[in-house]
Every structure is written in C-alpha cells, then in structure tokens.
Short mmCIF file of C-alpha atoms in Angstrom, two decimals:
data_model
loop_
_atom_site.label_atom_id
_atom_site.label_comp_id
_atom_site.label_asym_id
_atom_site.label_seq_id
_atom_site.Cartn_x
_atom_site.Cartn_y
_atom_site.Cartn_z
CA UNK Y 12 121.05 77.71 129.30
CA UNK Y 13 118.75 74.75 127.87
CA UNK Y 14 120.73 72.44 125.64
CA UNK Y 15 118.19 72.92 122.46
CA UNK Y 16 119.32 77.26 122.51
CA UNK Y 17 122.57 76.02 122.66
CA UNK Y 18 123.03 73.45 119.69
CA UNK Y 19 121.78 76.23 117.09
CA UNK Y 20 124.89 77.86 117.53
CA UNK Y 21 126.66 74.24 116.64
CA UNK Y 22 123.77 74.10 113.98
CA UNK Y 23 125.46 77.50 112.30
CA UNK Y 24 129.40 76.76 112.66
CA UNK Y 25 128.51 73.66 110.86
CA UNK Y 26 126.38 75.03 108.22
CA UNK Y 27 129.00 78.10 107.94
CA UNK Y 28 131.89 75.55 107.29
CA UNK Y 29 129.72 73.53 105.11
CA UNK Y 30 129.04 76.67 102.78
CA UNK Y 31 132.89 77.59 102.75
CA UNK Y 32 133.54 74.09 101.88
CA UNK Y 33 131.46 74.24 98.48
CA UNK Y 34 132.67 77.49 97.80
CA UNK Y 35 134.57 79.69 99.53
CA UNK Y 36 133.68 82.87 98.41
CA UNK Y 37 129.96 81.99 99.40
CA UNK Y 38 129.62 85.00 102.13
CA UNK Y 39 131.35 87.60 100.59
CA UNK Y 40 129.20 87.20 97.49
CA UNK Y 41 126.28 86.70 99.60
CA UNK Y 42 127.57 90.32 102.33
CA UNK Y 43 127.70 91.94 98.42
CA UNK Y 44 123.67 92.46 97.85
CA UNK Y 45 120.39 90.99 97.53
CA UNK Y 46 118.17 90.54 93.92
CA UNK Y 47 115.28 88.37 95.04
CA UNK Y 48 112.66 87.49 92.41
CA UNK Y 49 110.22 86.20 94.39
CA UNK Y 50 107.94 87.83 97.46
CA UNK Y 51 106.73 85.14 99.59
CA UNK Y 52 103.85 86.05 102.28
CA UNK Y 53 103.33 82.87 104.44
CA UNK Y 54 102.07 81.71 107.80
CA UNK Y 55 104.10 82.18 110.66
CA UNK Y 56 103.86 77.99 111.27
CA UNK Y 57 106.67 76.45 112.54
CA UNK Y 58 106.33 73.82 109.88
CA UNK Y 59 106.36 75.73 106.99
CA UNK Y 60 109.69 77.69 105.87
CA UNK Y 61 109.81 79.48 102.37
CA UNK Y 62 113.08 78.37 102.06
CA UNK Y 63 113.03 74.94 102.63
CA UNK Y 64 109.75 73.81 101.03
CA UNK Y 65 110.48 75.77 97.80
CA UNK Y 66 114.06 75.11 97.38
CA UNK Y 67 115.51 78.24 97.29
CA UNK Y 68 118.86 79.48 98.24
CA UNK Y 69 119.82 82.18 100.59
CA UNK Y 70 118.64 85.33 98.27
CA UNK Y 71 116.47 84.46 96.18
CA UNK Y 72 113.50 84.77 98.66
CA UNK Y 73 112.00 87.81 100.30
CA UNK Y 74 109.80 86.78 102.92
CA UNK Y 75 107.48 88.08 105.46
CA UNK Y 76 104.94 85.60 107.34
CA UNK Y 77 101.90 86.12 109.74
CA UNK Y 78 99.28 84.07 111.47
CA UNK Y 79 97.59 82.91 108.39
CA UNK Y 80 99.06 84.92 105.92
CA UNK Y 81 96.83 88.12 106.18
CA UNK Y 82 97.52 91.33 104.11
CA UNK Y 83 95.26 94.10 106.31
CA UNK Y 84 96.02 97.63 104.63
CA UNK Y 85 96.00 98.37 108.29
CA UNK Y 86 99.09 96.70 109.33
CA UNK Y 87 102.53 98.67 108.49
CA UNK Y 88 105.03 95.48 109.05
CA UNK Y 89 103.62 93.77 106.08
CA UNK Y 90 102.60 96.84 103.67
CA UNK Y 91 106.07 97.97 103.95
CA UNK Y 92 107.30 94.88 103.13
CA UNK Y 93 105.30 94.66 100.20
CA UNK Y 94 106.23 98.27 99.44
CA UNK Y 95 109.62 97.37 99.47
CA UNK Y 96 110.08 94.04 97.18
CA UNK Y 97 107.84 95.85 94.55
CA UNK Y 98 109.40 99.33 94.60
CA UNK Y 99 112.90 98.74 95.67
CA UNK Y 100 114.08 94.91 95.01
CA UNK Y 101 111.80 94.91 91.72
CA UNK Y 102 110.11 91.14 92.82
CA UNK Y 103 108.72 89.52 89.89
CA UNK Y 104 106.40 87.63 91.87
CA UNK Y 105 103.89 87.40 94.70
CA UNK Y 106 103.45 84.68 96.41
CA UNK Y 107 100.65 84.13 98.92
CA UNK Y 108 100.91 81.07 100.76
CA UNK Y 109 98.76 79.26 103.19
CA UNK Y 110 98.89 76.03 104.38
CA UNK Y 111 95.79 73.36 105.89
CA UNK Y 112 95.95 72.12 108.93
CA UNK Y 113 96.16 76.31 109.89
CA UNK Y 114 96.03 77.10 113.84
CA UNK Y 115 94.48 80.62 112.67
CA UNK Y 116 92.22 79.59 109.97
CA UNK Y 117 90.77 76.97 112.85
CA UNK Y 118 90.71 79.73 115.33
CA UNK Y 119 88.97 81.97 113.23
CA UNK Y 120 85.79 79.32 112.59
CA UNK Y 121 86.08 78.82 116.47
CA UNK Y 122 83.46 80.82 118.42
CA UNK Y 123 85.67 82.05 121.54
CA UNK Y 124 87.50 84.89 122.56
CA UNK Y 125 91.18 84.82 122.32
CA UNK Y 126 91.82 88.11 123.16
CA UNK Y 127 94.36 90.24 121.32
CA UNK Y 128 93.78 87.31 118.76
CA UNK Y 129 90.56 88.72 117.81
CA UNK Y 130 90.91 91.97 115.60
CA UNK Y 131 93.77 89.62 113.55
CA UNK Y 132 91.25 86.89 113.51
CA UNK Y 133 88.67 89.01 112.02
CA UNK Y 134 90.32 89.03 109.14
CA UNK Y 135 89.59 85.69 108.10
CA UNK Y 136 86.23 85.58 109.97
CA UNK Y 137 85.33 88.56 106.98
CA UNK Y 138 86.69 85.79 104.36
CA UNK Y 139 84.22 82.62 106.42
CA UNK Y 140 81.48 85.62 106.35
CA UNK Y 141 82.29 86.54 102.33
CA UNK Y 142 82.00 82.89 101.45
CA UNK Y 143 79.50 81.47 104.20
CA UNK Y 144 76.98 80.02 101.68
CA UNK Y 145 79.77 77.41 100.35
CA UNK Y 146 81.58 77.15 103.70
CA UNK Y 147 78.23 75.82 105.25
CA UNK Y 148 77.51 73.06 102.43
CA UNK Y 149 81.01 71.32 103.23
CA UNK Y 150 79.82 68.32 106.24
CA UNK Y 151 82.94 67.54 107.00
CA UNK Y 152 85.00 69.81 109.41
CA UNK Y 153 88.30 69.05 108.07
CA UNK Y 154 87.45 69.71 104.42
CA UNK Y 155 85.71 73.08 105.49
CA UNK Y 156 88.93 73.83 107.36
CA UNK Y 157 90.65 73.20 104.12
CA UNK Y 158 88.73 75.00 101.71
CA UNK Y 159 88.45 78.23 104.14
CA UNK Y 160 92.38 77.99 103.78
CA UNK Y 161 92.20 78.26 99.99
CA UNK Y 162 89.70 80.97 100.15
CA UNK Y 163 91.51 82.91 102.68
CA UNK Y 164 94.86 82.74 100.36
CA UNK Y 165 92.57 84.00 97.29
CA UNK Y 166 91.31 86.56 99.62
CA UNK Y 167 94.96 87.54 100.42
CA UNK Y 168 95.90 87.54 96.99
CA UNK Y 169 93.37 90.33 96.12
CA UNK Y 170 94.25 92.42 99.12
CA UNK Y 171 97.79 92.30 97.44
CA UNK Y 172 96.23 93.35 93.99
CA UNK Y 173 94.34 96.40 95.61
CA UNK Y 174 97.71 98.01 96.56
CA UNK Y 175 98.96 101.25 94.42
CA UNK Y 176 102.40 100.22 94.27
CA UNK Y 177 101.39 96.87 92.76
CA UNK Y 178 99.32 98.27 90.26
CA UNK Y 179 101.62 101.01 89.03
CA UNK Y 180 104.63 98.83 88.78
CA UNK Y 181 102.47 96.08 86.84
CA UNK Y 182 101.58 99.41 84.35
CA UNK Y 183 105.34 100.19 83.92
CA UNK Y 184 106.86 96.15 83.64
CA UNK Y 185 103.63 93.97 83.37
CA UNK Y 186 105.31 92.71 86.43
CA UNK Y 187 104.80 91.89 89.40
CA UNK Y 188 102.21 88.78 89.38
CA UNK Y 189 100.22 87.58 92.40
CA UNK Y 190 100.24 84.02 92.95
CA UNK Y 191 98.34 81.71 95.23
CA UNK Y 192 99.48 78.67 96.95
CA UNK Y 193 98.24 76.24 99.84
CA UNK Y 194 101.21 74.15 100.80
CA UNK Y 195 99.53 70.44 102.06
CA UNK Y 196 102.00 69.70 105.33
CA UNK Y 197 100.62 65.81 104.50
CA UNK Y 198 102.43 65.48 101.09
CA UNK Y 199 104.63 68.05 101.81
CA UNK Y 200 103.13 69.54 97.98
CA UNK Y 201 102.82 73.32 97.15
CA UNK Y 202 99.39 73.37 95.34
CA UNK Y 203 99.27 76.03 92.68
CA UNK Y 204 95.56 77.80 93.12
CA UNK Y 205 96.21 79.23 89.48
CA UNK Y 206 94.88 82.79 90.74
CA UNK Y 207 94.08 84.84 87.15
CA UNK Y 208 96.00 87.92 88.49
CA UNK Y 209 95.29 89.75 85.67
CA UNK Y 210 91.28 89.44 85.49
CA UNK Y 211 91.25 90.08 89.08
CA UNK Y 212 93.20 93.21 88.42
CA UNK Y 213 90.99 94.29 85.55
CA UNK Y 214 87.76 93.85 87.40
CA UNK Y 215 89.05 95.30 91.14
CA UNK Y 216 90.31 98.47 89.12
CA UNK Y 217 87.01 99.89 88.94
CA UNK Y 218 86.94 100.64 92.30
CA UNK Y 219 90.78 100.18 93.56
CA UNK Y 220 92.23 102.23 90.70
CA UNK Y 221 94.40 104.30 92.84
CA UNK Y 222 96.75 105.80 90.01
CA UNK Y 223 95.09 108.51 87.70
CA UNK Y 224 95.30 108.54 83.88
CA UNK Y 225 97.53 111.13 83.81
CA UNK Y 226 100.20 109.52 86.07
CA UNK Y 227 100.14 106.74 83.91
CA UNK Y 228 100.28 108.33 80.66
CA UNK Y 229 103.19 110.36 81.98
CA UNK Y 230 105.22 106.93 82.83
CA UNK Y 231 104.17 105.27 79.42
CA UNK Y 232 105.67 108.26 77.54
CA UNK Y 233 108.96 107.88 79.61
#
C-alpha cells in the first residue's frame, strides 16, 4: 500500500483530535443534522474545493462538482442534487462556480476526439457555438480560454434557472438565488459575475414557465 493512501488516514486521526480539542461535542452536533444555506456546483478540479476556498465549515455547504460545472437536464446525479438542496434542505443560494485555467473548458475549444468525453464536452462546445461571434474577436488564447469559462458559468447559471423546482420555490420564499462565480487559481480570488437572477428568470419564463397559474395561485393563498 503506497505511502500517500496511507497518510490520509494519519491526515483524519489528526484532524479528528484537533476538532475534539476545540470542542468536544463537535461530532455529535455535527452526527445530529445538516441545514446548509448554500448549493455549490463546481468543477471536479483537484485544485478547487468548496470548502476550503470559501471558508466554510463542515455543514454549511452542499456540494456537487463535474468537469466544468455543467447542469444538462439530462444528467440525474446533478438534477437530483439540485432537487434536493431546493426542495428538501431549503438552500438559499446557488452557486455556480467555474474556475480558468479549466481542463474541460480547454478540451471543449480543442478539435479532437476524446471519446466518452465528447457528449459531456458538447455541452460547453453549445456555449463556444452560442457565443462564437465574441469568442472569435479575443487574439489571445488564454483570454479566450478565460472568457469561455465565464460564459460557460452564466450558461450554467440559466440551466439552473430553467428548473421547476427552482422556480416554484423562488414563487413561495423569493428564495433560492442563482449566483455565478469564476474562482482565479492565480490569486486564489472568487470573482463575483453579479448574474441578475431575477431578470434572467423574468425573461426565460416565457418559455421555461413550467408551473401553471393555478398551481401558483393555490400556494399564494396557502
């Protein structure tokens, strides 16, 4: 057994006895039940963890990451998790986070196969395709890289918005919001994309309305 498998397991006695040590009551509170306000939907990246580059405890965070963040109606894993911190754990926020310097966004402007890659990477290929005019004005590779990131999280975020159990619980609690981020691995900085969830909502509702006038009178009058 490599040496690197086996020091997690040091990693997590000290980290256990470090918890106890601030406060001992630390894992039963934590066993007790889970009230996170935030949804986070990042990039499966190594180098970036919800957690860590937001400062939140053990809790606080419900998380669920992809190559590049995608949100495809199509895929259960991460429709059920949305399903689930909107319905269920009453999130107050949605956050979509990408991140430059993205192995998948890269991929996706690349024009090779990669296999089982490719129906995920068509994703954001639709996003390069939806925003090609801008894309192809940007000279320099590593800004277009970057800007396809941003675009891809804004693309995300609207995904997000289309779903019914978004838009019903926003009719009931004006909550949750949709948020979009790109975290910059050089400055280690979460830039805010300051998304206006609820123009986006008004305008997409004319065609992703999915909840019918009476339903929502019905819930109003509750």
């Amino acid at each position: 057994m490599s040496k690197s498998y086996e020091i997690i397991f040091e990693n997590n006695k000290k980290w256990v006895e470090s918890k106890i040590q601030q406060d001992p009551a630390f894992f039963q509170e934590l066993a007790k039940t889970q009230n996170p306000e935030f949804l986070y939907i990042g990039c499966s990246d190594s180098r970036v963890t919800a957690e860590e580059l937001m400062g939140t405890k053990p809790g606080e965070v419900f998380v669920t990451r992809n190559i590049a963040n995608v949100i495809n109606t199509l895929d259960m894993s991460s429709t059920a998790v949305i399903q689930y911190a909107v319905e269920h754990l009453k999130v107050n926020h949605i956050i979509v986070c990408g991140h430059y310097n993205c192995g998948g966004v890269k991929a996706a402007m690349t024009p090779q196969d990669l296999g089982l890659l490719n129906p995920w990477l068509r994703n954001i290929r639709d996003v390069y395709r939806l925003h090609q005019a801008e894309l192809d004005t940007i000279e320099n590779e590593g800004k277009r890289y970057d800007r396809l990131v941003e675009l891809n999280v804004q693309e995300q975020c609207i995904n997000v918005i289309k779903m019914a159990c978004v838009q019903e619980r926003y009719i009931i609690d004006e909550y949750p919001i949709v948020h979009g981020w790109v975290f910059d691995l050089r400055t280690g900085k979460i830039i805010d994309l300051e998304i206006d969830f609820e123009k986006i909502l008004k305008d997409i509702q004319k065609i992703y309305n999915l909840t019918s006038s009476d339903w929502i009178m019905s819930r109003k009058t509750d």
